Coordinates of C-alpha atoms and ligand atoms in Angstrom, one line a residue:
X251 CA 52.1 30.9 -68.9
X252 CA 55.4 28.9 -70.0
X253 CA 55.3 25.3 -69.7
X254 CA 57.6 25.6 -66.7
X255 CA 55.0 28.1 -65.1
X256 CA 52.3 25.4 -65.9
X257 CA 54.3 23.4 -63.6
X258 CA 54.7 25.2 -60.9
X259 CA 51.1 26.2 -60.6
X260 CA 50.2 22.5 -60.8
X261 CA 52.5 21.5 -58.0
X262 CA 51.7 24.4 -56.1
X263 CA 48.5 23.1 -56.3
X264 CA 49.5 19.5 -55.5
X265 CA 51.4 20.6 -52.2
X266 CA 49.7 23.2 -50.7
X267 CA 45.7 21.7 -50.7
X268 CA 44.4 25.1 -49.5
X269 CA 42.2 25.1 -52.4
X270 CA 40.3 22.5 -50.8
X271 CA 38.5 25.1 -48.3
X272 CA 35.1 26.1 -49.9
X273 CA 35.6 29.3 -48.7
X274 CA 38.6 29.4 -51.0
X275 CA 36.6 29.9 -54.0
X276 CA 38.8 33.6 -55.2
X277 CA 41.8 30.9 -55.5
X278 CA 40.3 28.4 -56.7
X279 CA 38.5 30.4 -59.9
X280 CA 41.8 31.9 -60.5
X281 CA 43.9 28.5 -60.5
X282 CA 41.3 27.1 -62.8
X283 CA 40.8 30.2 -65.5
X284 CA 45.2 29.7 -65.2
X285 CA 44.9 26.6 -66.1
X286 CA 42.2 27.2 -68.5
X287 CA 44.4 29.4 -70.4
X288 CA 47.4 26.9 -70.5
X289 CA 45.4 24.2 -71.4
X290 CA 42.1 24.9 -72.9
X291 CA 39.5 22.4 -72.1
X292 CA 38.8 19.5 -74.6
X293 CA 42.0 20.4 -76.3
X294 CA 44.6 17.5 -74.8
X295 CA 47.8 18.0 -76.8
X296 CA 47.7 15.8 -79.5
X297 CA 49.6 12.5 -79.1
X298 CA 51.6 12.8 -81.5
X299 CA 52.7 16.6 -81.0
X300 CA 53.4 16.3 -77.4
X301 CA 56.1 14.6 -75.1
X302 CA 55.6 12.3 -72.6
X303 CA 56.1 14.6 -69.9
X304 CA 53.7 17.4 -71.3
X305 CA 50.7 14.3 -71.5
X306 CA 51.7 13.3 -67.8
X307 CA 51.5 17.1 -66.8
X308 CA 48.4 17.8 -68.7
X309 CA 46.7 14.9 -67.0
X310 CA 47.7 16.2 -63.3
X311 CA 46.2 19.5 -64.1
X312 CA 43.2 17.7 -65.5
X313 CA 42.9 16.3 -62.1
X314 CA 43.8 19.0 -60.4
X315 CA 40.7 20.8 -62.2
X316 CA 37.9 18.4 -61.6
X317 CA 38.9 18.3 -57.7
X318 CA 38.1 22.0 -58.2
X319 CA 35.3 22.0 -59.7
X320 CA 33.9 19.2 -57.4
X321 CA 34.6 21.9 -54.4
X322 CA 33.0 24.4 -56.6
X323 CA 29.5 22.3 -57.4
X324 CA 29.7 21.4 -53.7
X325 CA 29.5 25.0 -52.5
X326 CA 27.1 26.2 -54.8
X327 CA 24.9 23.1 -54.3
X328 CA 24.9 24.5 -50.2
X329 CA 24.2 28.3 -51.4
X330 CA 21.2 27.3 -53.3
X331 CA 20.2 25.2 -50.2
X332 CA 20.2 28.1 -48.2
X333 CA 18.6 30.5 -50.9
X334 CA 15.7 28.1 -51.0
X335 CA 15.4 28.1 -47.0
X336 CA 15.3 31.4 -47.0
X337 CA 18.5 32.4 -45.9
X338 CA 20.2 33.8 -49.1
X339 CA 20.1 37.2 -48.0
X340 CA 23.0 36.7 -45.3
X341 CA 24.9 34.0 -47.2
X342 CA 24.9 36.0 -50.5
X343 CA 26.1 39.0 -48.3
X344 CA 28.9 37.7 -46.7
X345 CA 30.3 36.6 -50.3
X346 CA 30.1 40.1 -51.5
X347 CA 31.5 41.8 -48.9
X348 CA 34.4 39.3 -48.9
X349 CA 34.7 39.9 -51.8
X350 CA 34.4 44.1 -51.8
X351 CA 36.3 44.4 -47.8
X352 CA 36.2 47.7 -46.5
X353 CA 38.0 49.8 -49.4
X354 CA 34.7 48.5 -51.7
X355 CA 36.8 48.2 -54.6
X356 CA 33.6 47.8 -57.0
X357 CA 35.3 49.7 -60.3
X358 CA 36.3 48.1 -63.7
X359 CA 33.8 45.6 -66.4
X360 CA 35.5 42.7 -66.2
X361 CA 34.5 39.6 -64.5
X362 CA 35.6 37.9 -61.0
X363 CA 35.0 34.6 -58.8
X364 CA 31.6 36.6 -57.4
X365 CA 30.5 35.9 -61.1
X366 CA 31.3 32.3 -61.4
X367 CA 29.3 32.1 -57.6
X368 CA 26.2 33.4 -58.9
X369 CA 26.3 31.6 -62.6
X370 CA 27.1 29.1 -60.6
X371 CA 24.0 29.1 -57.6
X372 CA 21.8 30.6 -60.2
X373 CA 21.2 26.9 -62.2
X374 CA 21.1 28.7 -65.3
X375 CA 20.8 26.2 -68.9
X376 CA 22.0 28.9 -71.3
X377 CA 19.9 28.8 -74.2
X378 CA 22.8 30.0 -77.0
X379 CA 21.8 27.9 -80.0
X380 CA 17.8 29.1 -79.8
X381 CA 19.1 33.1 -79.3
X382 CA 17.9 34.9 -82.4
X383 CA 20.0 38.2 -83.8
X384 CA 18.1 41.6 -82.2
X385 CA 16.7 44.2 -84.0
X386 CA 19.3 47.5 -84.1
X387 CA 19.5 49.7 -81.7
X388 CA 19.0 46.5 -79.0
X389 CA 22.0 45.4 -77.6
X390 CA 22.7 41.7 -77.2
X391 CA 23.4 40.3 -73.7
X392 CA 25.9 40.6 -71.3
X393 CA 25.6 40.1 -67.4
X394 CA 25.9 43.1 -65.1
X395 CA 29.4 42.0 -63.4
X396 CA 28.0 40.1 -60.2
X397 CA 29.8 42.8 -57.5
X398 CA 28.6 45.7 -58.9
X399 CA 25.2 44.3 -58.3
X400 CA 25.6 43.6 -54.8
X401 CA 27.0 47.3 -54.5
X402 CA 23.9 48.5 -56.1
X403 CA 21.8 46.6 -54.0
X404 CA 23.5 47.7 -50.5
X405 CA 24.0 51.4 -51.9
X406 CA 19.6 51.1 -52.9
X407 CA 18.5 49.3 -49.1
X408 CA 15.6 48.4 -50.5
X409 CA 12.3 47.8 -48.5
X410 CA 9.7 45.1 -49.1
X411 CA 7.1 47.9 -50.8
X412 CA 10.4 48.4 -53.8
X413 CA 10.0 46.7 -56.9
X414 CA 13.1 46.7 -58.8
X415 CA 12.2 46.3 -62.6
X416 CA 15.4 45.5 -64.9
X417 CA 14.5 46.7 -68.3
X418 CA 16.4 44.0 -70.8
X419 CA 16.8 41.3 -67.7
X420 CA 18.9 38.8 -69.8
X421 CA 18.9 35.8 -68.0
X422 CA 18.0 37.6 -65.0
X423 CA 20.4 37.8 -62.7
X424 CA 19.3 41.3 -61.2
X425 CA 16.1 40.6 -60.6
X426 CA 16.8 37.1 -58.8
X427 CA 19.5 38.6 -56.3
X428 CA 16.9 41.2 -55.4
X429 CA 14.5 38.2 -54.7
X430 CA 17.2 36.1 -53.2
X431 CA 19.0 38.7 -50.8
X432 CA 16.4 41.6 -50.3
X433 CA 12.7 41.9 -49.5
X434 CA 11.9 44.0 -52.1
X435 CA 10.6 42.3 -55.6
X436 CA 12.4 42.1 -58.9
X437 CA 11.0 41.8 -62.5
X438 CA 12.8 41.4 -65.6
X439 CA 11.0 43.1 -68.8
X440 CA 13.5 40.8 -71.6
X441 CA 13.0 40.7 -75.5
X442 CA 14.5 37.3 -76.2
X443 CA 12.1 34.5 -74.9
X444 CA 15.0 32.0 -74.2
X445 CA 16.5 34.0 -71.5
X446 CA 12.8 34.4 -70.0
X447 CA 12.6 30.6 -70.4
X448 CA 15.9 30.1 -68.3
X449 CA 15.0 33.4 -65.8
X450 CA 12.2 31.5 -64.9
X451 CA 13.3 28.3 -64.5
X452 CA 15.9 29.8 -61.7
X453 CA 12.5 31.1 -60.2
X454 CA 11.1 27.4 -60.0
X455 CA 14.5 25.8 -58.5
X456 CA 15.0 28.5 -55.9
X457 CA 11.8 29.1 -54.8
X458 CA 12.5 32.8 -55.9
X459 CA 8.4 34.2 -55.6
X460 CA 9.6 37.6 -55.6
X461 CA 11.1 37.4 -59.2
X462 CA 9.3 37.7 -61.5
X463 CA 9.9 37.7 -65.8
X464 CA 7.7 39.2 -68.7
X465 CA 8.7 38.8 -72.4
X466 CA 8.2 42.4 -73.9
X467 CA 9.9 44.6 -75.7
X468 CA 10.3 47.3 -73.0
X469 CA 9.0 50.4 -74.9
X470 CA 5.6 48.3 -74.2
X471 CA 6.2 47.3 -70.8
X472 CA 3.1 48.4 -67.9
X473 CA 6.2 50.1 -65.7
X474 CA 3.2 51.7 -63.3
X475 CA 4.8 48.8 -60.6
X476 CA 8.5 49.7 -60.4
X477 CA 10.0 52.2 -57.6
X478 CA 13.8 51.6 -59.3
X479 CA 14.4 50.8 -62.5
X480 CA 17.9 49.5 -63.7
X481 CA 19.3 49.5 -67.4
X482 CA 22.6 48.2 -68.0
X483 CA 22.8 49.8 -71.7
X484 CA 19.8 47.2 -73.3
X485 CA 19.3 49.4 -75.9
X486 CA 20.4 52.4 -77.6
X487 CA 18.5 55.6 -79.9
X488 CA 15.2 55.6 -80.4
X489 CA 14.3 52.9 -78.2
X490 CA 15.9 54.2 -75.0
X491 CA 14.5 57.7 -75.7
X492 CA 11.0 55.8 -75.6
X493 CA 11.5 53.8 -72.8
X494 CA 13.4 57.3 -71.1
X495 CA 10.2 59.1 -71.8
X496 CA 7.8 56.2 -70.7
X497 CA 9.6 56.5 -67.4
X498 CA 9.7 60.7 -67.2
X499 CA 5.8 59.9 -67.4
X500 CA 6.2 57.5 -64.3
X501 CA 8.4 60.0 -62.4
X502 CA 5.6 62.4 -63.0
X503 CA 3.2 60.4 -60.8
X504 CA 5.6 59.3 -58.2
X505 CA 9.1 59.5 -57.2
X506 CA 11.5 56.7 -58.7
X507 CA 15.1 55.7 -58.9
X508 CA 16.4 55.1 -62.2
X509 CA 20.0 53.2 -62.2
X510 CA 22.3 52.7 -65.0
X511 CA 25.5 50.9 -66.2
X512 CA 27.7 51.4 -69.5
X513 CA 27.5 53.9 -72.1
X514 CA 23.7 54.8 -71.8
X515 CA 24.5 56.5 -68.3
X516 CA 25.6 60.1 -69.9
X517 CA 22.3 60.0 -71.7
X518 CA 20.6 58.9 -69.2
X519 CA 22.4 61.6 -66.4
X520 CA 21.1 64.4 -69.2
X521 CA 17.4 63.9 -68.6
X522 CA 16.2 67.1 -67.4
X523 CA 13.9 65.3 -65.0
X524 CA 16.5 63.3 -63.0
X525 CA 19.1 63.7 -60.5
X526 CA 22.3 61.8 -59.3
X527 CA 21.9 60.8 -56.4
X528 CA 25.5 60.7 -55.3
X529 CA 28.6 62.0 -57.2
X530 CA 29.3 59.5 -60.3
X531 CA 31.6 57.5 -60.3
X532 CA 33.4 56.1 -63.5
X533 CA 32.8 52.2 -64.0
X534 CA 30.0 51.6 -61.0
X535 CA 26.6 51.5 -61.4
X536 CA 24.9 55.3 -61.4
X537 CA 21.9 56.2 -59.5
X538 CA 19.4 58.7 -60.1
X539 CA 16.3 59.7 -58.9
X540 CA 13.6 61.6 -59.8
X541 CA 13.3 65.3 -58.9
Ligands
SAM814 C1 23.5 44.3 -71.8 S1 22.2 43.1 -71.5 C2 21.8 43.5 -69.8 C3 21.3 42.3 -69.1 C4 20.9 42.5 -67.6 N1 20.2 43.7 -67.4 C5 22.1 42.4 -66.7 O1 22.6 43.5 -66.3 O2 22.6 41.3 -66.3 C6 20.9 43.9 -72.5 C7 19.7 43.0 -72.6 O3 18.6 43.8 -73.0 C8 17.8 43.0 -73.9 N2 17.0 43.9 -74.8 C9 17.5 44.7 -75.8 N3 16.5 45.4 -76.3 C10 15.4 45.2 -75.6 C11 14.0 45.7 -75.6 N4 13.6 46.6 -76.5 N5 13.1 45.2 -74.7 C12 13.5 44.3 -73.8 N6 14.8 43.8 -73.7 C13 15.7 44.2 -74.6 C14 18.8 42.1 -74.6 O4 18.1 40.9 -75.2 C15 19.8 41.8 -73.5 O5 19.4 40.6 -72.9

């Protein structure tokens, strides 16, 4: 964005106050990743460099971004409200389908507002400096884009006797929207204790019971419990031909749904011993279940 488009985003912004509607979050994570881009946070322009006009500017948008925020911490302080009395199922709901509408426009990787809701309700610390490098063929973390897990969830109608288990849970933002807007249960199998640490902690200030975190490696994990099982590509070779056969020994015991995101899904979709369960489609979540 130009300087002159800098302006007229921030006195777009001045004039129109629409923003200030929590229900406006979509506009209100756009304005401020725009304004992030123009003028990154903790970088004012330096005295020296800039004019007079560009300081004045860069202060209104500075403004202009903590009223936004404000809005933002007050609607996520409500949502966890309502998540801890209970009622996260319908709140959570109504944000994702505002967010899908009727033409369910789930596709794509990259990130949107329904993101910044949930790392935003989920009162995550994110433990960066105590993360250790993984072993190979483990593959460091990244969240599941928040709309494709509220697809998954509506396209799994799970019941209260599923147990969800996310194998390499990350901070755990699967397995706490299964607790928060199903009745089923969720459980994270994670390698890296600080995202257990900070899974758990989201347990605590939610009142989450139904979630539920183990530190393992997952080709050790008791899976006997789960009735789906989700990998968003955790881990790649050796390992996921392990954890692929653990689960092929499950499947031989009872039927279970295996879902998948990211490049492990064609490995995944060529186990002998699973089906699709509806046609893939590129860039959503897969489902398979056992045959
Ligand atoms: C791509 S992230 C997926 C995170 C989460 N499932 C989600 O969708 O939001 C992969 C995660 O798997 C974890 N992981 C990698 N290898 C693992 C293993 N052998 N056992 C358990 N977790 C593992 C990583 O630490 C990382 O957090």
């Amino acid at each position: 964005m130009s300087h002159h488009g800098l302006r007229h985003l921030i006195e777009t912004l001045e004039r129109t106050h629409a923003w200030r509607d929590p229900a406006r979050l979509r506009e209100r994570v756009e304005a401020l990743d725009a304004l992030e881009l123009h003028m990154p946070e903790g970088l004012p322009p330096g005295e020296g460099d800039a004019s007079p006009d560009t300081l004045a500017l860069h202060a209104r948008g500075r403004a202009l971004r903590a009223g936004m925020e404000a809005v933002n911490e007050a609607l996520y302080r409500s949502i966890r409200q309502e998540i801890r009395q209970g009622n996260g199922a319908d709140v959570l709901r109504r944000w994702a389908h505002g967010a899908t509408g009727p033409a369910r426009r789930v596709q794509g990787d990259g990130y949107d507002y329904l993101d910044a809701l949930v790392s935003g309700v989920l009162p995550f610390e994110l433990p960066e400096a105590e993360v250790a490098e993984l072993p190979a063929e483990m593959v460091f973390y990244q969240p599941t884009p928040a709309r494709h897990v509220f697809d998954l969830l509506e396209r799994l109608a799970l019941g209260e006797g599923d147990v969800l288990v996310d194998l390499g849970a990350g901070l755990g933002v699967v397995p706490l929207l299964v607790a928060a807007c199903t009745g089923a249960r969720g459980v994270g199998i994670e390698y890296e204790a600080a995202y257990v640490d900070g899974a758990r902690r989201c347990v605590e200030a939610l009142g989450l019971t139904r979630a539920m975190f183990v530190q393992q490696d997952a080709r050790v994990a008791d899976l006997s419990e789960g009735t789906v099982f989700y990998l968003y590509t955790p881990f790649t070779g050796t390992i996921l031909r392990s954890v692929l056969d653990a689960l092929r020994r499950q499947a031989e015991r009872r039927a279970i749904r295996v879902c998948s995101y990211g490049p492990c899904t064609p490995v995944i979709a060529r186990e002998p011993w699973l089906e699709a369960g509806e046609p893939p489609v590129a860039d959503r979540i897969a489902v398979f279940r056992s045959r």
